[in-house]
């Protein structure tokens, strides 16, 4: 990792105004500043900062702010060198809501596999959010830093590493639109994927991966797909943060089951195995206070490193065990 990237991440970690993401995160980062990482921390933080900026106006589907996010995604996929699928990175779709037709746009980029290029792992995150809505404490702009600029930034950062280090499987990197309006982008993708649906062996989804007071990241999905559990356990044993398994059963309460709570739900409905990475809800969830300064840079960096580690693990061994 470039020194400038590390210094940027550490500076942000130490200067953030979040009570849980400031000095403590900075001290942790300093203590492990020489720890090996595949993720460019500076680039990762930049993605989250840009996507959650006020100028993006909360990225609600089919708004000017959402279009600004689309332009950023298009430029970054081009910069990284992800191959377009079906001739373009942009994959429009339409859906009906409140009596009107709305156009969303998914972004799809590909890195072809070296051993089994006809088999696909689909890495996903949604880039839309709630836009401008009901004011809370005088603020009506829902920036969506953790939900889900964090996951989208992670998607781009992982794609950049995989572009330089192709895996055995072909990897599709998909940034979904309209998740907040009922997983519309994911449902459109699964209904008409740009590759044969039967060749998709796994979905890895990220939604809210940028902060947690206990340094805990959850992996959900092994209850439904037990063959994934050994891979998660191996990654958890060496992860720089606490990786827990759970939130994929209706016990102790249905609200704790995340199986259908983000875009992976569309894959699960189509019987495509998934593993979902995310954190438990925090006080800023779906509030205007979900802003960039509340992210915890060290945790975020290491969470994305952990997701990438899982991708490499499951790819090297074989996604179906």
PDB file of C-alpha atoms in Angstrom:
ATOM      1  CA  UNK A   1       0.000   0.000   0.000  1.00  0.00           C
ATOM      2  CA  UNK A   2       1.268   3.465  -0.824  1.00  0.00           C
ATOM      3  CA  UNK A   3       2.421   5.522   2.149  1.00  0.00           C
ATOM      4  CA  UNK A   4       0.269   8.460   1.076  1.00  0.00           C
ATOM      5  CA  UNK A   5      -2.834   6.280   1.225  1.00  0.00           C
ATOM      6  CA  UNK A   6      -2.039   5.113   4.740  1.00  0.00           C
ATOM      7  CA  UNK A   7      -1.364   8.636   5.932  1.00  0.00           C
ATOM      8  CA  UNK A   8      -4.654   9.859   4.491  1.00  0.00           C
ATOM      9  CA  UNK A   9      -6.598   7.108   6.249  1.00  0.00           C
ATOM     10  CA  UNK A  10      -4.840   7.756   9.544  1.00  0.00           C
ATOM     11  CA  UNK A  11      -5.380  11.505   9.309  1.00  0.00           C
ATOM     12  CA  UNK A  12      -9.089  11.009   8.736  1.00  0.00           C
ATOM     13  CA  UNK A  13      -9.260   8.469  11.544  1.00  0.00           C
ATOM     14  CA  UNK A  14      -7.702  10.886  14.010  1.00  0.00           C
ATOM     15  CA  UNK A  15      -9.599  13.978  12.889  1.00  0.00           C
ATOM     16  CA  UNK A  16     -13.137  12.647  12.490  1.00  0.00           C
ATOM     17  CA  UNK A  17     -15.685  14.251  14.774  1.00  0.00           C
ATOM     18  CA  UNK A  18     -17.396  10.940  15.543  1.00  0.00           C
ATOM     19  CA  UNK A  19     -17.104  10.136  19.240  1.00  0.00           C
ATOM     20  CA  UNK A  20     -16.397   6.507  18.398  1.00  0.00           C
ATOM     21  CA  UNK A  21     -14.375   6.956  15.211  1.00  0.00           C
ATOM     22  CA  UNK A  22     -11.767   9.463  16.329  1.00  0.00           C
ATOM     23  CA  UNK A  23      -8.725   9.095  18.547  1.00  0.00           C
ATOM     24  CA  UNK A  24      -9.329   5.427  19.366  1.00  0.00           C
ATOM     25  CA  UNK A  25      -9.497   4.474  15.697  1.00  0.00           C
ATOM     26  CA  UNK A  26      -6.403   6.562  15.038  1.00  0.00           C
ATOM     27  CA  UNK A  27      -4.441   4.807  17.777  1.00  0.00           C
ATOM     28  CA  UNK A  28      -5.475   1.409  16.435  1.00  0.00           C
ATOM     29  CA  UNK A  29      -4.438   2.407  12.941  1.00  0.00           C
ATOM     30  CA  UNK A  30      -1.054   3.703  14.119  1.00  0.00           C
ATOM     31  CA  UNK A  31      -0.448   0.495  16.051  1.00  0.00           C
ATOM     32  CA  UNK A  32      -1.031  -1.559  12.899  1.00  0.00           C
ATOM     33  CA  UNK A  33       0.113   0.872  10.236  1.00  0.00           C
ATOM     34  CA  UNK A  34       2.605  -1.659   8.882  1.00  0.00           C
ATOM     35  CA  UNK A  35       0.094  -4.537   8.805  1.00  0.00           C
ATOM     36  CA  UNK A  36      -0.253  -5.928   5.283  1.00  0.00           C
ATOM     37  CA  UNK A  37      -3.418  -4.924   3.465  1.00  0.00           C
ATOM     38  CA  UNK A  38      -4.653  -5.460  -0.056  1.00  0.00           C
ATOM     39  CA  UNK A  39      -7.009  -2.482   0.088  1.00  0.00           C
ATOM     40  CA  UNK A  40      -5.865   1.052  -0.754  1.00  0.00           C
ATOM     41  CA  UNK A  41      -7.179   2.847   2.341  1.00  0.00           C
ATOM     42  CA  UNK A  42      -6.908   6.316   0.852  1.00  0.00           C
ATOM     43  CA  UNK A  43      -8.853   5.402  -2.266  1.00  0.00           C
ATOM     44  CA  UNK A  44     -11.479   3.592  -0.156  1.00  0.00           C
ATOM     45  CA  UNK A  45     -12.042   6.614   2.087  1.00  0.00           C
ATOM     46  CA  UNK A  46     -12.236   8.909  -0.930  1.00  0.00           C
ATOM     47  CA  UNK A  47     -14.989   6.821  -2.492  1.00  0.00           C
ATOM     48  CA  UNK A  48     -17.093   7.027   0.671  1.00  0.00           C
ATOM     49  CA  UNK A  49     -16.459  10.758   1.065  1.00  0.00           C
ATOM     50  CA  UNK A  50     -17.414  11.592  -2.525  1.00  0.00           C
ATOM     51  CA  UNK A  51     -20.523   9.413  -2.627  1.00  0.00           C
ATOM     52  CA  UNK A  52     -21.862  10.741   0.683  1.00  0.00           C
ATOM     53  CA  UNK A  53     -21.113  14.408  -0.063  1.00  0.00           C
ATOM     54  CA  UNK A  54     -23.921  16.962   0.164  1.00  0.00           C
ATOM     55  CA  UNK A  55     -23.632  17.479  -3.592  1.00  0.00           C
ATOM     56  CA  UNK A  56     -24.954  13.940  -4.112  1.00  0.00           C
ATOM     57  CA  UNK A  57     -28.193  15.005  -2.380  1.00  0.00           C
ATOM     58  CA  UNK A  58     -28.687  11.589  -0.815  1.00  0.00           C
ATOM     59  CA  UNK A  59     -28.526   9.689  -4.140  1.00  0.00           C
ATOM     60  CA  UNK A  60     -32.231   8.880  -4.348  1.00  0.00           C
ATOM     61  CA  UNK A  61     -32.994   7.002  -7.574  1.00  0.00           C
ATOM     62  CA  UNK A  62     -33.757   9.203 -10.614  1.00  0.00           C
ATOM     63  CA  UNK A  63     -32.701  12.476  -8.961  1.00  0.00           C
ATOM     64  CA  UNK A  64     -29.898  14.845 -10.013  1.00  0.00           C
ATOM     65  CA  UNK A  65     -27.824  13.698  -7.035  1.00  0.00           C
ATOM     66  CA  UNK A  66     -28.232  10.065  -8.016  1.00  0.00           C
ATOM     67  CA  UNK A  67     -27.105  10.960 -11.548  1.00  0.00           C
ATOM     68  CA  UNK A  68     -23.965  12.550 -10.097  1.00  0.00           C
ATOM     69  CA  UNK A  69     -23.261   9.273  -8.309  1.00  0.00           C
ATOM     70  CA  UNK A  70     -23.826   7.432 -11.574  1.00  0.00           C
ATOM     71  CA  UNK A  71     -21.237   9.578 -13.330  1.00  0.00           C
ATOM     72  CA  UNK A  72     -18.754   8.889 -10.539  1.00  0.00           C
ATOM     73  CA  UNK A  73     -19.327   5.130 -10.771  1.00  0.00           C
ATOM     74  CA  UNK A  74     -18.967   5.155 -14.546  1.00  0.00           C
ATOM     75  CA  UNK A  75     -15.703   7.088 -14.324  1.00  0.00           C
ATOM     76  CA  UNK A  76     -14.283   4.840 -11.607  1.00  0.00           C
ATOM     77  CA  UNK A  77     -15.137   1.594 -13.392  1.00  0.00           C
ATOM     78  CA  UNK A  78     -13.449   3.019 -16.472  1.00  0.00           C
ATOM     79  CA  UNK A  79     -10.404   4.145 -14.483  1.00  0.00           C
ATOM     80  CA  UNK A  80     -10.035   0.796 -12.739  1.00  0.00           C
ATOM     81  CA  UNK A  81     -10.267  -1.001 -16.065  1.00  0.00           C
ATOM     82  CA  UNK A  82     -13.287  -3.189 -15.398  1.00  0.00           C
ATOM     83  CA  UNK A  83     -14.583  -4.720 -18.605  1.00  0.00           C
ATOM     84  CA  UNK A  84     -18.115  -3.671 -19.547  1.00  0.00           C
ATOM     85  CA  UNK A  85     -20.708  -6.417 -19.800  1.00  0.00           C
ATOM     86  CA  UNK A  86     -23.108  -6.332 -22.723  1.00  0.00           C
ATOM     87  CA  UNK A  87     -21.256  -3.400 -24.231  1.00  0.00           C
ATOM     88  CA  UNK A  88     -21.641  -0.952 -21.334  1.00  0.00           C
ATOM     89  CA  UNK A  89     -21.125  -0.483 -17.621  1.00  0.00           C
ATOM     90  CA  UNK A  90     -24.585   1.119 -17.402  1.00  0.00           C
ATOM     91  CA  UNK A  91     -27.545  -1.275 -17.239  1.00  0.00           C
ATOM     92  CA  UNK A  92     -30.825   0.681 -17.079  1.00  0.00           C
ATOM     93  CA  UNK A  93     -34.093  -0.776 -15.812  1.00  0.00           C
ATOM     94  CA  UNK A  94     -37.524   0.625 -15.046  1.00  0.00           C
ATOM     95  CA  UNK A  95     -40.036   0.050 -12.286  1.00  0.00           C
ATOM     96  CA  UNK A  96     -43.346   1.497 -11.190  1.00  0.00           C
ATOM     97  CA  UNK A  97     -43.724   3.420  -7.950  1.00  0.00           C
ATOM     98  CA  UNK A  98     -46.464   5.772  -6.804  1.00  0.00           C
ATOM     99  CA  UNK A  99     -48.139   5.578 -10.182  1.00  0.00           C
ATOM    100  CA  UNK A 100     -45.105   6.566 -12.254  1.00  0.00           C
ATOM    101  CA  UNK A 101     -42.393   4.804 -14.210  1.00  0.00           C
ATOM    102  CA  UNK A 102     -38.930   5.340 -12.741  1.00  0.00           C
ATOM    103  CA  UNK A 103     -35.653   4.534 -14.436  1.00  0.00           C
ATOM    104  CA  UNK A 104     -32.837   3.129 -12.367  1.00  0.00           C
ATOM    105  CA  UNK A 105     -29.344   2.253 -13.510  1.00  0.00           C
ATOM    106  CA  UNK A 106     -27.193  -0.639 -12.308  1.00  0.00           C
ATOM    107  CA  UNK A 107     -23.452  -0.570 -13.000  1.00  0.00           C
ATOM    108  CA  UNK A 108     -21.719  -3.792 -13.990  1.00  0.00           C
ATOM    109  CA  UNK A 109     -17.992  -4.333 -14.474  1.00  0.00           C
ATOM    110  CA  UNK A 110     -16.123  -7.588 -14.976  1.00  0.00           C
ATOM    111  CA  UNK A 111     -12.728  -9.160 -14.338  1.00  0.00           C
ATOM    112  CA  UNK A 112     -12.455 -12.426 -16.264  1.00  0.00           C
ATOM    113  CA  UNK A 113     -11.326 -15.495 -14.378  1.00  0.00           C
ATOM    114  CA  UNK A 114      -8.111 -17.377 -15.044  1.00  0.00           C
ATOM    115  CA  UNK A 115      -9.277 -20.969 -14.448  1.00  0.00           C
ATOM    116  CA  UNK A 116     -13.077 -21.132 -14.619  1.00  0.00           C
ATOM    117  CA  UNK A 117     -14.091 -17.989 -16.516  1.00  0.00           C
ATOM    118  CA  UNK A 118     -17.533 -19.433 -17.286  1.00  0.00           C
ATOM    119  CA  UNK A 119     -18.408 -19.404 -13.554  1.00  0.00           C
ATOM    120  CA  UNK A 120     -19.252 -16.081 -11.907  1.00  0.00           C
ATOM    121  CA  UNK A 121     -19.010 -14.643  -8.423  1.00  0.00           C
ATOM    122  CA  UNK A 122     -21.120 -11.483  -8.211  1.00  0.00           C
ATOM    123  CA  UNK A 123     -19.925  -8.851  -5.713  1.00  0.00           C
ATOM    124  CA  UNK A 124     -22.578  -6.239  -4.990  1.00  0.00           C
ATOM    125  CA  UNK A 125     -23.470  -3.073  -3.089  1.00  0.00           C
ATOM    126  CA  UNK A 126     -26.230  -0.524  -3.604  1.00  0.00           C
ATOM    127  CA  UNK A 127     -25.291   3.092  -4.276  1.00  0.00           C
ATOM    128  CA  UNK A 128     -28.699   4.754  -3.901  1.00  0.00           C
ATOM    129  CA  UNK A 129     -30.089   6.181  -0.656  1.00  0.00           C
ATOM    130  CA  UNK A 130     -33.096   8.161   0.589  1.00  0.00           C
ATOM    131  CA  UNK A 131     -32.343  11.579  -0.903  1.00  0.00           C
ATOM    132  CA  UNK A 132     -33.950  14.640   0.668  1.00  0.00           C
ATOM    133  CA  UNK A 133     -36.770  13.867   3.077  1.00  0.00           C
ATOM    134  CA  UNK A 134     -38.337  14.596   6.433  1.00  0.00           C
ATOM    135  CA  UNK A 135     -36.224  16.983   8.475  1.00  0.00           C
ATOM    136  CA  UNK A 136     -34.661  15.706  11.696  1.00  0.00           C
ATOM    137  CA  UNK A 137     -33.177  18.360  13.952  1.00  0.00           C
ATOM    138  CA  UNK A 138     -33.377  20.789  11.059  1.00  0.00           C
ATOM    139  CA  UNK A 139     -31.537  18.569   8.571  1.00  0.00           C
ATOM    140  CA  UNK A 140     -33.418  17.017   5.645  1.00  0.00           C
ATOM    141  CA  UNK A 141     -30.457  15.676   3.625  1.00  0.00           C
ATOM    142  CA  UNK A 142     -29.940  11.932   4.030  1.00  0.00           C
ATOM    143  CA  UNK A 143     -26.286  11.515   3.014  1.00  0.00           C
ATOM    144  CA  UNK A 144     -26.191   7.740   3.507  1.00  0.00           C
ATOM    145  CA  UNK A 145     -22.502   7.486   4.335  1.00  0.00           C
ATOM    146  CA  UNK A 146     -22.734   4.056   5.895  1.00  0.00           C
ATOM    147  CA  UNK A 147     -25.919   3.175   3.993  1.00  0.00           C
ATOM    148  CA  UNK A 148     -24.446   2.577   1.547  1.00  0.00           C
ATOM    149  CA  UNK A 149     -21.594   4.775   0.354  1.00  0.00           C
ATOM    150  CA  UNK A 150     -19.454   2.511   2.534  1.00  0.00           C
ATOM    151  CA  UNK A 151     -20.436  -0.646   0.658  1.00  0.00           C
ATOM    152  CA  UNK A 152     -20.118   1.012  -2.744  1.00  0.00           C
ATOM    153  CA  UNK A 153     -16.677   2.351  -1.857  1.00  0.00           C
ATOM    154  CA  UNK A 154     -15.712  -1.142  -0.757  1.00  0.00           C
ATOM    155  CA  UNK A 155     -16.976  -2.567  -4.035  1.00  0.00           C
ATOM    156  CA  UNK A 156     -14.727  -0.224  -6.022  1.00  0.00           C
ATOM    157  CA  UNK A 157     -11.713  -0.817  -3.769  1.00  0.00           C
ATOM    158  CA  UNK A 158     -12.046  -4.610  -4.030  1.00  0.00           C
ATOM    159  CA  UNK A 159     -12.530  -4.346  -7.794  1.00  0.00           C
ATOM    160  CA  UNK A 160      -9.301  -2.394  -8.084  1.00  0.00           C
ATOM    161  CA  UNK A 161      -7.340  -5.161  -6.347  1.00  0.00           C
ATOM    162  CA  UNK A 162      -8.999  -7.945  -8.346  1.00  0.00           C
ATOM    163  CA  UNK A 163      -8.347  -6.085 -11.603  1.00  0.00           C
ATOM    164  CA  UNK A 164      -4.626  -6.291 -10.810  1.00  0.00           C
ATOM    165  CA  UNK A 165      -4.886  -9.843  -9.424  1.00  0.00           C
ATOM    166  CA  UNK A 166      -7.498 -11.824 -11.380  1.00  0.00           C
ATOM    167  CA  UNK A 167      -9.088 -14.744  -9.563  1.00  0.00           C
ATOM    168  CA  UNK A 168      -9.975 -18.242 -10.759  1.00  0.00           C
ATOM    169  CA  UNK A 169     -13.645 -17.314 -11.227  1.00  0.00           C
ATOM    170  CA  UNK A 170     -14.855 -14.395 -13.277  1.00  0.00           C
ATOM    171  CA  UNK A 171     -15.989 -11.666 -10.889  1.00  0.00           C
ATOM    172  CA  UNK A 172     -18.838  -9.305 -11.705  1.00  0.00           C
ATOM    173  CA  UNK A 173     -18.843  -6.097  -9.678  1.00  0.00           C
ATOM    174  CA  UNK A 174     -22.372  -4.688  -9.575  1.00  0.00           C
ATOM    175  CA  UNK A 175     -23.458  -1.391  -8.007  1.00  0.00           C
ATOM    176  CA  UNK A 176     -27.221  -1.561  -7.615  1.00  0.00           C
ATOM    177  CA  UNK A 177     -29.707   1.286  -7.827  1.00  0.00           C
ATOM    178  CA  UNK A 178     -33.101   1.489  -6.060  1.00  0.00           C
ATOM    179  CA  UNK A 179     -32.342  -0.850  -3.169  1.00  0.00           C
ATOM    180  CA  UNK A 180     -34.144   1.544  -0.879  1.00  0.00           C
ATOM    181  CA  UNK A 181     -37.269   1.193  -3.023  1.00  0.00           C
ATOM    182  CA  UNK A 182     -37.599  -2.561  -2.670  1.00  0.00           C
ATOM    183  CA  UNK A 183     -34.366  -4.098  -4.023  1.00  0.00           C
ATOM    184  CA  UNK A 184     -35.470  -2.995  -7.481  1.00  0.00           C
ATOM    185  CA  UNK A 185     -32.026  -2.989  -9.065  1.00  0.00           C
ATOM    186  CA  UNK A 186     -31.107  -6.406  -7.692  1.00  0.00           C
ATOM    187  CA  UNK A 187     -34.430  -7.865  -8.757  1.00  0.00           C
ATOM    188  CA  UNK A 188     -33.981  -6.506 -12.278  1.00  0.00           C
ATOM    189  CA  UNK A 189     -30.468  -7.955 -12.443  1.00  0.00           C
ATOM    190  CA  UNK A 190     -31.524 -11.407 -11.265  1.00  0.00           C
ATOM    191  CA  UNK A 191     -34.568 -11.426 -13.563  1.00  0.00           C
ATOM    192  CA  UNK A 192     -32.402 -10.685 -16.600  1.00  0.00           C
ATOM    193  CA  UNK A 193     -28.719 -11.153 -15.750  1.00  0.00           C
ATOM    194  CA  UNK A 194     -26.108 -10.225 -18.368  1.00  0.00           C
ATOM    195  CA  UNK A 195     -24.577 -13.722 -17.995  1.00  0.00           C
ATOM    196  CA  UNK A 196     -26.348 -17.092 -17.767  1.00  0.00           C
ATOM    197  CA  UNK A 197     -28.043 -17.207 -14.379  1.00  0.00           C
ATOM    198  CA  UNK A 198     -27.110 -20.843 -13.846  1.00  0.00           C
ATOM    199  CA  UNK A 199     -23.437 -19.895 -14.112  1.00  0.00           C
ATOM    200  CA  UNK A 200     -23.626 -17.526 -11.107  1.00  0.00           C
ATOM    201  CA  UNK A 201     -22.237 -19.545  -8.209  1.00  0.00           C
ATOM    202  CA  UNK A 202     -22.286 -16.954  -5.422  1.00  0.00           C
ATOM    203  CA  UNK A 203     -23.349 -13.431  -4.470  1.00  0.00           C
ATOM    204  CA  UNK A 204     -21.256 -11.456  -1.971  1.00  0.00           C
ATOM    205  CA  UNK A 205     -23.191  -8.388  -0.858  1.00  0.00           C
ATOM    206  CA  UNK A 206     -22.058  -5.409   1.241  1.00  0.00           C
ATOM    207  CA  UNK A 207     -24.467  -2.995   2.898  1.00  0.00           C
ATOM    208  CA  UNK A 208     -23.393  -0.815   5.858  1.00  0.00           C
ATOM    209  CA  UNK A 209     -19.779  -1.809   6.497  1.00  0.00           C
ATOM    210  CA  UNK A 210     -18.269   1.513   7.611  1.00  0.00           C
ATOM    211  CA  UNK A 211     -18.661   1.667  11.385  1.00  0.00           C
ATOM    212  CA  UNK A 212     -19.294  -0.386  14.499  1.00  0.00           C
ATOM    213  CA  UNK A 213     -18.528   0.504  18.098  1.00  0.00           C
ATOM    214  CA  UNK A 214     -17.562  -3.095  18.938  1.00  0.00           C
ATOM    215  CA  UNK A 215     -15.443  -3.651  15.823  1.00  0.00           C
ATOM    216  CA  UNK A 216     -17.902  -6.346  14.733  1.00  0.00           C
ATOM    217  CA  UNK A 217     -18.796  -7.249  11.181  1.00  0.00           C
ATOM    218  CA  UNK A 218     -21.466  -9.880  10.516  1.00  0.00           C
ATOM    219  CA  UNK A 219     -21.521 -12.501   7.786  1.00  0.00           C
ATOM    220  CA  UNK A 220     -25.078 -13.694   7.135  1.00  0.00           C
ATOM    221  CA  UNK A 221     -26.084 -16.559   4.889  1.00  0.00           C
ATOM    222  CA  UNK A 222     -24.408 -19.698   6.204  1.00  0.00           C
ATOM    223  CA  UNK A 223     -27.666 -20.896   7.773  1.00  0.00           C
ATOM    224  CA  UNK A 224     -29.136 -21.184   4.284  1.00  0.00           C
ATOM    225  CA  UNK A 225     -25.887 -22.264   2.603  1.00  0.00           C
ATOM    226  CA  UNK A 226     -23.879 -24.292   5.138  1.00  0.00           C
ATOM    227  CA  UNK A 227     -21.113 -25.045   2.629  1.00  0.00           C
ATOM    228  CA  UNK A 228     -19.973 -21.419   3.083  1.00  0.00           C
ATOM    229  CA  UNK A 229     -19.446 -21.678   6.832  1.00  0.00           C
ATOM    230  CA  UNK A 230     -15.917 -23.222   6.768  1.00  0.00           C
ATOM    231  CA  UNK A 231     -14.725 -20.434   4.476  1.00  0.00           C
ATOM    232  CA  UNK A 232     -16.126 -17.766   6.792  1.00  0.00           C
ATOM    233  CA  UNK A 233     -14.598 -19.443   9.841  1.00  0.00           C
ATOM    234  CA  UNK A 234     -11.148 -19.529   8.255  1.00  0.00           C
ATOM    235  CA  UNK A 235     -11.370 -15.843   7.398  1.00  0.00           C
ATOM    236  CA  UNK A 236     -12.720 -14.981  10.863  1.00  0.00           C
ATOM    237  CA  UNK A 237      -9.777 -16.714  12.528  1.00  0.00           C
ATOM    238  CA  UNK A 238      -7.320 -14.281  10.925  1.00  0.00           C
ATOM    239  CA  UNK A 239      -9.483 -11.180  10.466  1.00  0.00           C
ATOM    240  CA  UNK A 240      -8.192  -7.888  11.934  1.00  0.00           C
ATOM    241  CA  UNK A 241     -11.708  -7.161  13.201  1.00  0.00           C
ATOM    242  CA  UNK A 242     -14.291  -9.452  14.787  1.00  0.00           C
ATOM    243  CA  UNK A 243     -16.160 -11.342  12.084  1.00  0.00           C
ATOM    244  CA  UNK A 244     -19.313 -12.963  13.430  1.00  0.00           C
ATOM    245  CA  UNK A 245     -21.724 -15.416  11.816  1.00  0.00           C
ATOM    246  CA  UNK A 246     -25.430 -14.820  12.246  1.00  0.00           C
ATOM    247  CA  UNK A 247     -28.515 -12.714  11.499  1.00  0.00           C
ATOM    248  CA  UNK A 248     -29.811 -15.240   8.979  1.00  0.00           C
ATOM    249  CA  UNK A 249     -32.539 -17.041  10.967  1.00  0.00           C
ATOM    250  CA  UNK A 250     -35.878 -15.804  12.405  1.00  0.00           C
ATOM    251  CA  UNK A 251     -34.678 -16.758  15.894  1.00  0.00           C
ATOM    252  CA  UNK A 252     -34.683 -15.045  18.376  1.00  0.00           C
ATOM    253  CA  UNK A 253     -36.962 -12.644  16.459  1.00  0.00           C
ATOM    254  CA  UNK A 254     -37.825 -12.148  12.776  1.00  0.00           C
ATOM    255  CA  UNK A 255     -36.448  -8.600  12.881  1.00  0.00           C
ATOM    256  CA  UNK A 256     -32.988 -10.096  13.474  1.00  0.00           C
ATOM    257  CA  UNK A 257     -33.116 -12.060  10.208  1.00  0.00           C
ATOM    258  CA  UNK A 258     -31.318 -10.169   7.448  1.00  0.00           C
ATOM    259  CA  UNK A 259     -31.983 -12.753   4.725  1.00  0.00           C
ATOM    260  CA  UNK A 260     -34.229 -10.423   2.721  1.00  0.00           C
ATOM    261  CA  UNK A 261     -33.051  -7.071   4.076  1.00  0.00           C
ATOM    262  CA  UNK A 262     -30.708  -6.066   1.246  1.00  0.00           C
ATOM    263  CA  UNK A 263     -29.916  -6.921  -2.362  1.00  0.00           C
ATOM    264  CA  UNK A 264     -28.755 -10.454  -1.596  1.00  0.00           C
ATOM    265  CA  UNK A 265     -32.436 -11.213  -0.944  1.00  0.00           C
ATOM    266  CA  UNK A 266     -33.086 -11.160  -4.689  1.00  0.00           C
ATOM    267  CA  UNK A 267     -30.330 -13.748  -5.257  1.00  0.00           C
ATOM    268  CA  UNK A 268     -31.627 -15.931  -2.438  1.00  0.00           C
ATOM    269  CA  UNK A 269     -35.139 -15.830  -3.940  1.00  0.00           C
ATOM    270  CA  UNK A 270     -33.602 -17.177  -7.162  1.00  0.00           C
ATOM    271  CA  UNK A 271     -31.771 -19.903  -5.194  1.00  0.00           C
ATOM    272  CA  UNK A 272     -28.368 -18.361  -5.836  1.00  0.00           C
ATOM    273  CA  UNK A 273     -26.159 -18.721  -2.733  1.00  0.00           C
ATOM    274  CA  UNK A 274     -25.236 -15.499  -0.971  1.00  0.00           C
ATOM    275  CA  UNK A 275     -23.083 -14.195   1.827  1.00  0.00           C
ATOM    276  CA  UNK A 276     -23.967 -10.782   3.189  1.00  0.00           C
ATOM    277  CA  UNK A 277     -21.530  -8.555   5.092  1.00  0.00           C
ATOM    278  CA  UNK A 278     -22.910  -5.774   7.270  1.00  0.00           C
ATOM    279  CA  UNK A 279     -23.066  -4.257  10.730  1.00  0.00           C
ATOM    280  CA  UNK A 280     -25.932  -4.053  13.173  1.00  0.00           C
ATOM    281  CA  UNK A 281     -28.024  -0.890  13.011  1.00  0.00           C
ATOM    282  CA  UNK A 282     -26.585   2.193  14.697  1.00  0.00           C
ATOM    283  CA  UNK A 283     -28.412   5.353  15.883  1.00  0.00           C
ATOM    284  CA  UNK A 284     -27.812   7.126  12.558  1.00  0.00           C
ATOM    285  CA  UNK A 285     -29.436   4.426  10.415  1.00  0.00           C
ATOM    286  CA  UNK A 286     -31.845   6.081   7.938  1.00  0.00           C
ATOM    287  CA  UNK A 287     -31.320   9.476   9.523  1.00  0.00           C
ATOM    288  CA  UNK A 288     -29.692  12.645   8.166  1.00  0.00           C
ATOM    289  CA  UNK A 289     -26.905  12.107  10.700  1.00  0.00           C
ATOM    290  CA  UNK A 290     -25.515   9.160   8.690  1.00  0.00           C
ATOM    291  CA  UNK A 291     -22.685  11.370   7.447  1.00  0.00           C
ATOM    292  CA  UNK A 292     -19.108  10.799   6.363  1.00  0.00           C
ATOM    293  CA  UNK A 293     -17.632  12.104   9.614  1.00  0.00           C
ATOM    294  CA  UNK A 294     -19.411   9.305  11.511  1.00  0.00           C
ATOM    295  CA  UNK A 295     -17.575   6.565   9.647  1.00  0.00           C
ATOM    296  CA  UNK A 296     -14.751   4.830  11.495  1.00  0.00           C
ATOM    297  CA  UNK A 297     -11.888   4.700   8.981  1.00  0.00           C
ATOM    298  CA  UNK A 298      -9.829   1.953  10.592  1.00  0.00           C
ATOM    299  CA  UNK A 299     -12.804  -0.355  11.027  1.00  0.00           C
ATOM    300  CA  UNK A 300     -14.016   0.433   7.507  1.00  0.00           C
ATOM    301  CA  UNK A 301     -10.624  -0.290   5.964  1.00  0.00           C
ATOM    302  CA  UNK A 302     -10.271  -3.593   7.797  1.00  0.00           C
ATOM    303  CA  UNK A 303     -13.878  -4.610   7.146  1.00  0.00           C
ATOM    304  CA  UNK A 304     -13.328  -4.299   3.403  1.00  0.00           C
ATOM    305  CA  UNK A 305     -10.015  -6.127   3.727  1.00  0.00           C
ATOM    306  CA  UNK A 306     -11.954  -8.929   5.418  1.00  0.00           C
ATOM    307  CA  UNK A 307     -14.565  -9.095   2.651  1.00  0.00           C
ATOM    308  CA  UNK A 308     -11.792  -9.307   0.070  1.00  0.00           C
ATOM    309  CA  UNK A 309     -10.118 -12.053   2.088  1.00  0.00           C
ATOM    310  CA  UNK A 310     -13.353 -14.056   1.969  1.00  0.00           C
ATOM    311  CA  UNK A 311     -13.648 -13.546  -1.786  1.00  0.00           C
ATOM    312  CA  UNK A 312     -10.110 -14.856  -2.281  1.00  0.00           C
ATOM    313  CA  UNK A 313     -10.707 -17.766   0.096  1.00  0.00           C
ATOM    314  CA  UNK A 314     -13.922 -18.929  -1.539  1.00  0.00           C
ATOM    315  CA  UNK A 315     -12.475 -18.446  -5.027  1.00  0.00           C
ATOM    316  CA  UNK A 316      -9.305 -20.422  -4.401  1.00  0.00           C
ATOM    317  CA  UNK A 317     -11.081 -23.393  -2.874  1.00  0.00           C
ATOM    318  CA  UNK A 318     -14.126 -23.380  -5.123  1.00  0.00           C
ATOM    319  CA  UNK A 319     -17.355 -21.524  -4.515  1.00  0.00           C
ATOM    320  CA  UNK A 320     -19.468 -24.658  -4.208  1.00  0.00           C
ATOM    321  CA  UNK A 321     -17.140 -26.555  -1.894  1.00  0.00           C
TER     322      UNK A 321
END
